[in-house]
Coordinates of C-alpha atoms in Angstrom, one line a residue:
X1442 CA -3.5 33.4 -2.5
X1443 CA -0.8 31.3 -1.2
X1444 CA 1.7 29.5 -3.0
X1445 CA 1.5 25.8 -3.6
X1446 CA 3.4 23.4 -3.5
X1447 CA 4.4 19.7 -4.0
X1448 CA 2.1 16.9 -3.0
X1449 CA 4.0 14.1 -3.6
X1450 CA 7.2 12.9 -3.3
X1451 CA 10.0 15.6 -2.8
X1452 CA 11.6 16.7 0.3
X1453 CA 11.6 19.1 1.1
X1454 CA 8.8 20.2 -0.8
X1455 CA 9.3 22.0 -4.4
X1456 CA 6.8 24.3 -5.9
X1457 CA 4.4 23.3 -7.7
X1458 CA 4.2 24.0 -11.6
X1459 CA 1.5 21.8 -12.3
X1460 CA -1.9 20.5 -11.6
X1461 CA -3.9 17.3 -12.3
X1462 CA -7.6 16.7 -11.4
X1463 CA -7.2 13.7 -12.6
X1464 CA -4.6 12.4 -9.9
X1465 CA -6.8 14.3 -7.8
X1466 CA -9.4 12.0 -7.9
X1467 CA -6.6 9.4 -7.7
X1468 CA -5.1 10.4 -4.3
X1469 CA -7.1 13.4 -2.9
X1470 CA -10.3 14.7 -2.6
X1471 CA -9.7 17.5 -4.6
X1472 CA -7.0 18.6 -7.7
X1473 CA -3.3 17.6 -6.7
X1474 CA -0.2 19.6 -7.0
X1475 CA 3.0 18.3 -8.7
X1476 CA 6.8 20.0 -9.2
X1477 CA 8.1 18.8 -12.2
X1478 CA 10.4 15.7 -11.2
X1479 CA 7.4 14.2 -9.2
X1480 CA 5.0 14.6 -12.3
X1481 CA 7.2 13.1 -14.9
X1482 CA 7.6 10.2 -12.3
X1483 CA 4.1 9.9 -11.7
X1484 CA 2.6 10.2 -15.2
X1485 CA 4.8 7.6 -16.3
X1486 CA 2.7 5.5 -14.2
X1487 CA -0.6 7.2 -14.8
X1488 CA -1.0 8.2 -18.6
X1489 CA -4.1 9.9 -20.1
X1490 CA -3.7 12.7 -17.3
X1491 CA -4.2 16.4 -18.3
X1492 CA -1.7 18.8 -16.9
X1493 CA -2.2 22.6 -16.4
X1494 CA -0.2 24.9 -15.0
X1495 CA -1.0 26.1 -10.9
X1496 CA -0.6 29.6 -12.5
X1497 CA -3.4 29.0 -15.3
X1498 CA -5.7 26.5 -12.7
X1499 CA -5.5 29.1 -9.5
X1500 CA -6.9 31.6 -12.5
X1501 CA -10.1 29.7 -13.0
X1502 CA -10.2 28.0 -9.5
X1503 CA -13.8 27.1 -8.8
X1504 CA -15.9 29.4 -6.7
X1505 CA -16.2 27.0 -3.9
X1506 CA -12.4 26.5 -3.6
X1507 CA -11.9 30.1 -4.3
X1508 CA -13.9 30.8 -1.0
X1509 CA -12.0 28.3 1.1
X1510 CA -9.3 30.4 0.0
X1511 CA -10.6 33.6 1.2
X1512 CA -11.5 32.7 4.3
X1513 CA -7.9 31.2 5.2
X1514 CA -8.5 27.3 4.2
X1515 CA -6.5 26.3 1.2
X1516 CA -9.2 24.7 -0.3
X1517 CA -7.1 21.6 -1.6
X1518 CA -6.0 18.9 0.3
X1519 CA -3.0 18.1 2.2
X1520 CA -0.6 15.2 2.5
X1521 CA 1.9 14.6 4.9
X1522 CA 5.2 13.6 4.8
X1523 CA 4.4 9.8 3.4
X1524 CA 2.6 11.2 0.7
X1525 CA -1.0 10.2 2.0
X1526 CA -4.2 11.9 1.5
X1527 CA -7.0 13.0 4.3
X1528 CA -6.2 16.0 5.8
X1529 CA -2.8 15.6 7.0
X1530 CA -3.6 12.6 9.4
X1531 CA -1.0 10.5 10.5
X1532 CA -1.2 6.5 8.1
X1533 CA -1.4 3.6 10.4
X1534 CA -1.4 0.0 10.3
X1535 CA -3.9 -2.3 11.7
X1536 CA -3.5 -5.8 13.2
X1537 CA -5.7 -8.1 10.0
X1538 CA -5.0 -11.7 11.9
X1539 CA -3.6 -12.5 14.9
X1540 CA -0.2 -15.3 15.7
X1541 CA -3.5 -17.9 16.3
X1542 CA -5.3 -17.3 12.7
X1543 CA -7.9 -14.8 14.4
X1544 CA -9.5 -12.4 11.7
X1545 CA -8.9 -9.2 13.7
X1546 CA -12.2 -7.1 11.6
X1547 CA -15.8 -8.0 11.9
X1548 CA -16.2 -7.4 8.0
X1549 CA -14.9 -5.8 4.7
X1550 CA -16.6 -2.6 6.1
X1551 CA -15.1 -2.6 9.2
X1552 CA -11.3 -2.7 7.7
X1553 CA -12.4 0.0 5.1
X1554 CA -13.6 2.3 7.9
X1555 CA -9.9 1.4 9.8
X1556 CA -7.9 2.3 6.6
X1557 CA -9.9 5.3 5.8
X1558 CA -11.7 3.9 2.2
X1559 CA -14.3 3.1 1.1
X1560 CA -15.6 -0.9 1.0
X1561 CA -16.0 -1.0 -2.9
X1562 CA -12.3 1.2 -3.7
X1563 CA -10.3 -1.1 -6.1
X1564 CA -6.9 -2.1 -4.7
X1565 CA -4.1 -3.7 -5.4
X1566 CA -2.9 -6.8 -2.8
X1567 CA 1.2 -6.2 -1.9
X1568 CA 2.6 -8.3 0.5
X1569 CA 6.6 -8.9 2.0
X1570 CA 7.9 -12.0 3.6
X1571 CA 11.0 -13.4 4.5
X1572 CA 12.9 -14.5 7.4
X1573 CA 13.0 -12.7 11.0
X1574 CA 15.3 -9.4 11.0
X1575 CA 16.0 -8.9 7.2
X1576 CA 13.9 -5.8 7.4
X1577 CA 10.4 -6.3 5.9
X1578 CA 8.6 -3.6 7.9
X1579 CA 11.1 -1.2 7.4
X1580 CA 11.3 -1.8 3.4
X1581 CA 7.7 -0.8 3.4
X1582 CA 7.7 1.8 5.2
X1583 CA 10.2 3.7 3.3
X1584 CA 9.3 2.3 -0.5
X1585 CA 5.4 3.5 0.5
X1586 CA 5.0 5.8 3.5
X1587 CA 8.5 8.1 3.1
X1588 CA 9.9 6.3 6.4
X1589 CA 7.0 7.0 8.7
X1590 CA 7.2 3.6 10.8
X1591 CA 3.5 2.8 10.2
X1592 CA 4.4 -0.7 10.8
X1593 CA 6.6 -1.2 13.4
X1594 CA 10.4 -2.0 13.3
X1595 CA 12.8 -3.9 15.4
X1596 CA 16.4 -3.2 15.9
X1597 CA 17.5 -6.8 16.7
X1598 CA 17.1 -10.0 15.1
X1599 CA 14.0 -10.6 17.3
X1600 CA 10.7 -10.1 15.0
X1601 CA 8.8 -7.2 15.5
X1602 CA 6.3 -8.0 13.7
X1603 CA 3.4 -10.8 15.3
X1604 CA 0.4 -11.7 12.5
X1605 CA -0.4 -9.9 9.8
X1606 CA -0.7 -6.2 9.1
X1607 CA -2.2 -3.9 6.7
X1608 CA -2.0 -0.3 5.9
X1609 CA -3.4 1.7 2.4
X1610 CA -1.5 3.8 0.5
X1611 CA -3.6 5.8 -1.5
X1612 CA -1.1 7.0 -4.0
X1613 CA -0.5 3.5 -5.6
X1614 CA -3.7 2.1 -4.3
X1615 CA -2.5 -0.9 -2.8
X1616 CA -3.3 -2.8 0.3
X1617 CA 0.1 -3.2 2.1
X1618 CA 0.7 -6.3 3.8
X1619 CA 3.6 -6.9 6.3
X1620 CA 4.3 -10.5 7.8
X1621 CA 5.5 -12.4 10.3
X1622 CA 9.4 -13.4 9.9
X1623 CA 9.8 -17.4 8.4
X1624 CA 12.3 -17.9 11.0
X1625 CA 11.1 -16.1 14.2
X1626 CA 10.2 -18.1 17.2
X1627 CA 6.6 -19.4 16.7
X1628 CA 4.8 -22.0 19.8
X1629 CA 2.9 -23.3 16.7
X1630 CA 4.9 -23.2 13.4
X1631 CA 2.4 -25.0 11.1
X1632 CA 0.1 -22.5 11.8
X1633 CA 2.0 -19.9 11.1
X1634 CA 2.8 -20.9 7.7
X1635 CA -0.8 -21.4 7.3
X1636 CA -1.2 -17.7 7.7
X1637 CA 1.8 -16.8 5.1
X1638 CA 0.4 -19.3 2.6
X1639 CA -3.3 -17.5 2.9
X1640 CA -1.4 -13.9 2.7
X1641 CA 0.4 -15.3 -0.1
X1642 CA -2.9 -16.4 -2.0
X1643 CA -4.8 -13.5 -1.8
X1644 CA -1.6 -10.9 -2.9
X1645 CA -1.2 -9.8 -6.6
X1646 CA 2.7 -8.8 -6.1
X1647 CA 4.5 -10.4 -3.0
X1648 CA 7.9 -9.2 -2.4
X1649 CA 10.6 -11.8 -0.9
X1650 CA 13.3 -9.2 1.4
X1651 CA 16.5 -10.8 2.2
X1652 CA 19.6 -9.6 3.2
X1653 CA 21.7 -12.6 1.7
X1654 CA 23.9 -13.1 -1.2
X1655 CA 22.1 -16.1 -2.3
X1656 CA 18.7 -17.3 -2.0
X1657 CA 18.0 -19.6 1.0
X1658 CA 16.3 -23.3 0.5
X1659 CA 14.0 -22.8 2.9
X1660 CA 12.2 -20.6 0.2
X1661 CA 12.4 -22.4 -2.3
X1662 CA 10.7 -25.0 0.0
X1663 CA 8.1 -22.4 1.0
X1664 CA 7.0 -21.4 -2.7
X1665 CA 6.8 -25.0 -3.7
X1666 CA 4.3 -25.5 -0.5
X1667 CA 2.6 -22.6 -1.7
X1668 CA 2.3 -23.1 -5.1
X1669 CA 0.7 -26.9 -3.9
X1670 CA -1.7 -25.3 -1.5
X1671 CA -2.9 -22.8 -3.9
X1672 CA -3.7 -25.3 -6.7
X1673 CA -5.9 -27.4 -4.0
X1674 CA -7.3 -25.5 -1.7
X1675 CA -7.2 -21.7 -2.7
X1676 CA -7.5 -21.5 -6.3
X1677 CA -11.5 -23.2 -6.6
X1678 CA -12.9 -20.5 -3.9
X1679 CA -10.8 -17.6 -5.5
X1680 CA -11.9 -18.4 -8.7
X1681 CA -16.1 -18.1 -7.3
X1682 CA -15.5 -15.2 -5.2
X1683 CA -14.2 -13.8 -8.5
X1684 CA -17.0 -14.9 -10.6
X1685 CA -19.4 -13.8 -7.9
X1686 CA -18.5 -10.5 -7.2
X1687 CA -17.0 -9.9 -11.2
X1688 CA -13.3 -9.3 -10.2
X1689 CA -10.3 -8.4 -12.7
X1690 CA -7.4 -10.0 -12.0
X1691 CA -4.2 -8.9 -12.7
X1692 CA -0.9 -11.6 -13.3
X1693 CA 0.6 -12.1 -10.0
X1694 CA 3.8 -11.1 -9.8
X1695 CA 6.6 -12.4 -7.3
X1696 CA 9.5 -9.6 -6.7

């Protein structure tokens, strides 16, 4: 049998020394495969887990991986170099609204099938705003996707990002959402704080990225707008689709 090795966040990739069925189910579609430094890091996030060594599990591997084995597959599955499950394939990012408020996805299946999940997976909501050039697309795609530029960077101060984006990671289950800069050039910029303000609404950790030493008025000015729009127009319809559909929320948090 071949060796295994890491799954998760080391690079290059350690041996493995233990196994977790338990992040499997997590992350892959099978038992994952952690080197010591990523499994003390990511079972002090995910407690309960029980660990066995790849020596001890490859010893009492199940007949139908045990034949995947045989006949050259490696009957686990792979991740690539962002840490994401499905068979190696590449994560991307998919346009969620457009500069002119335009829902980009017919329905909540639609999106699922686009991010490669199913409709009814739990998720967390993250989302990153701040102004034009301070780098919000590429802190997200090094904090979740090991630097892959699944949403797309710029080089200058010009924004390169237009609407709203999404993209899943499966290892922390979280919806990632990356936003239009606060001071890029907009032809309608009323509308385009409407479309922070609903991202804001809907996200259960939003990160502010800035480059400066100090924090800039403008928000300060933006958080007290949202703050009034959630309490009048937001909060009602959240709290039904909550009741309707029996959601647990979680204390938002703002980083």
């Amino acid at each position: 049998m071949s060796k295994r090795f890491c799954q998760f966040w080391c690079r290059p990739q350690n041996k493995a020394v233990f196994s977790c069925t338990d992040c499997g189910k997590l992350v892959f579609d099978s038992v994952a495969f952690l080197c010591s430094p990523c499994s003390d890091r990511q079972h002090a996030r995910e407690t309960g887990h029980t660990l066995v060594k790849v020596k001890e599990y490859l010893q009492t591997m199940p007949s139908e991986l045990l034949e995947k084995e045989v006949a050259g597959g490696s009957g686990v599955a792979k991740v690539d170099q962002a840490g994401r499950g499905g068979g190696g394939d590449t994560p991307r990012s998919t346009l969620l609204v457009d500069d002119c408020e335009n829902l980009c996805v017919d329905d909540v299946q639609a999106l699922a099938s686009t991010l490669g999940i199913s409709p009814d997976t739990p998720v967390n909501v993250l989302s990153i705003f701040g102004n034009t050039g301070d780098g919000k697309s590429h802190t997200l795609n090094h904090v979740f996707f090991g630097g892959r530029e699944v949403f797309t960077t710029s080089g200058t101060q010009k924004t390169g990002t237009v609407g709203m984006w999404v993209a899943y990671d499966p290892r922390t289950r979280t919806l990632v959402i990356d936003t239009e800069g606060l001071l890029g050039v907009s032809s309608n910029l009323n509308r385009r704080t409407r479309l922070l303000l609903k991202i804001l609404a809907l996200s259960d950790v939003a990160i502010y990225r800035t480059r400066a030493e100090r924090l800039h008025n403008d928000m300060f000015v933006f958080l007290s707008d949202a703050s009034t729009v959630y309490c009048e127009h937001f909060s009602g319809e959240l709290q039904r689709e909550r009741e309707q559909y029996d959601i647990t929320v979680c204390n938002r948090v703002m980083l």
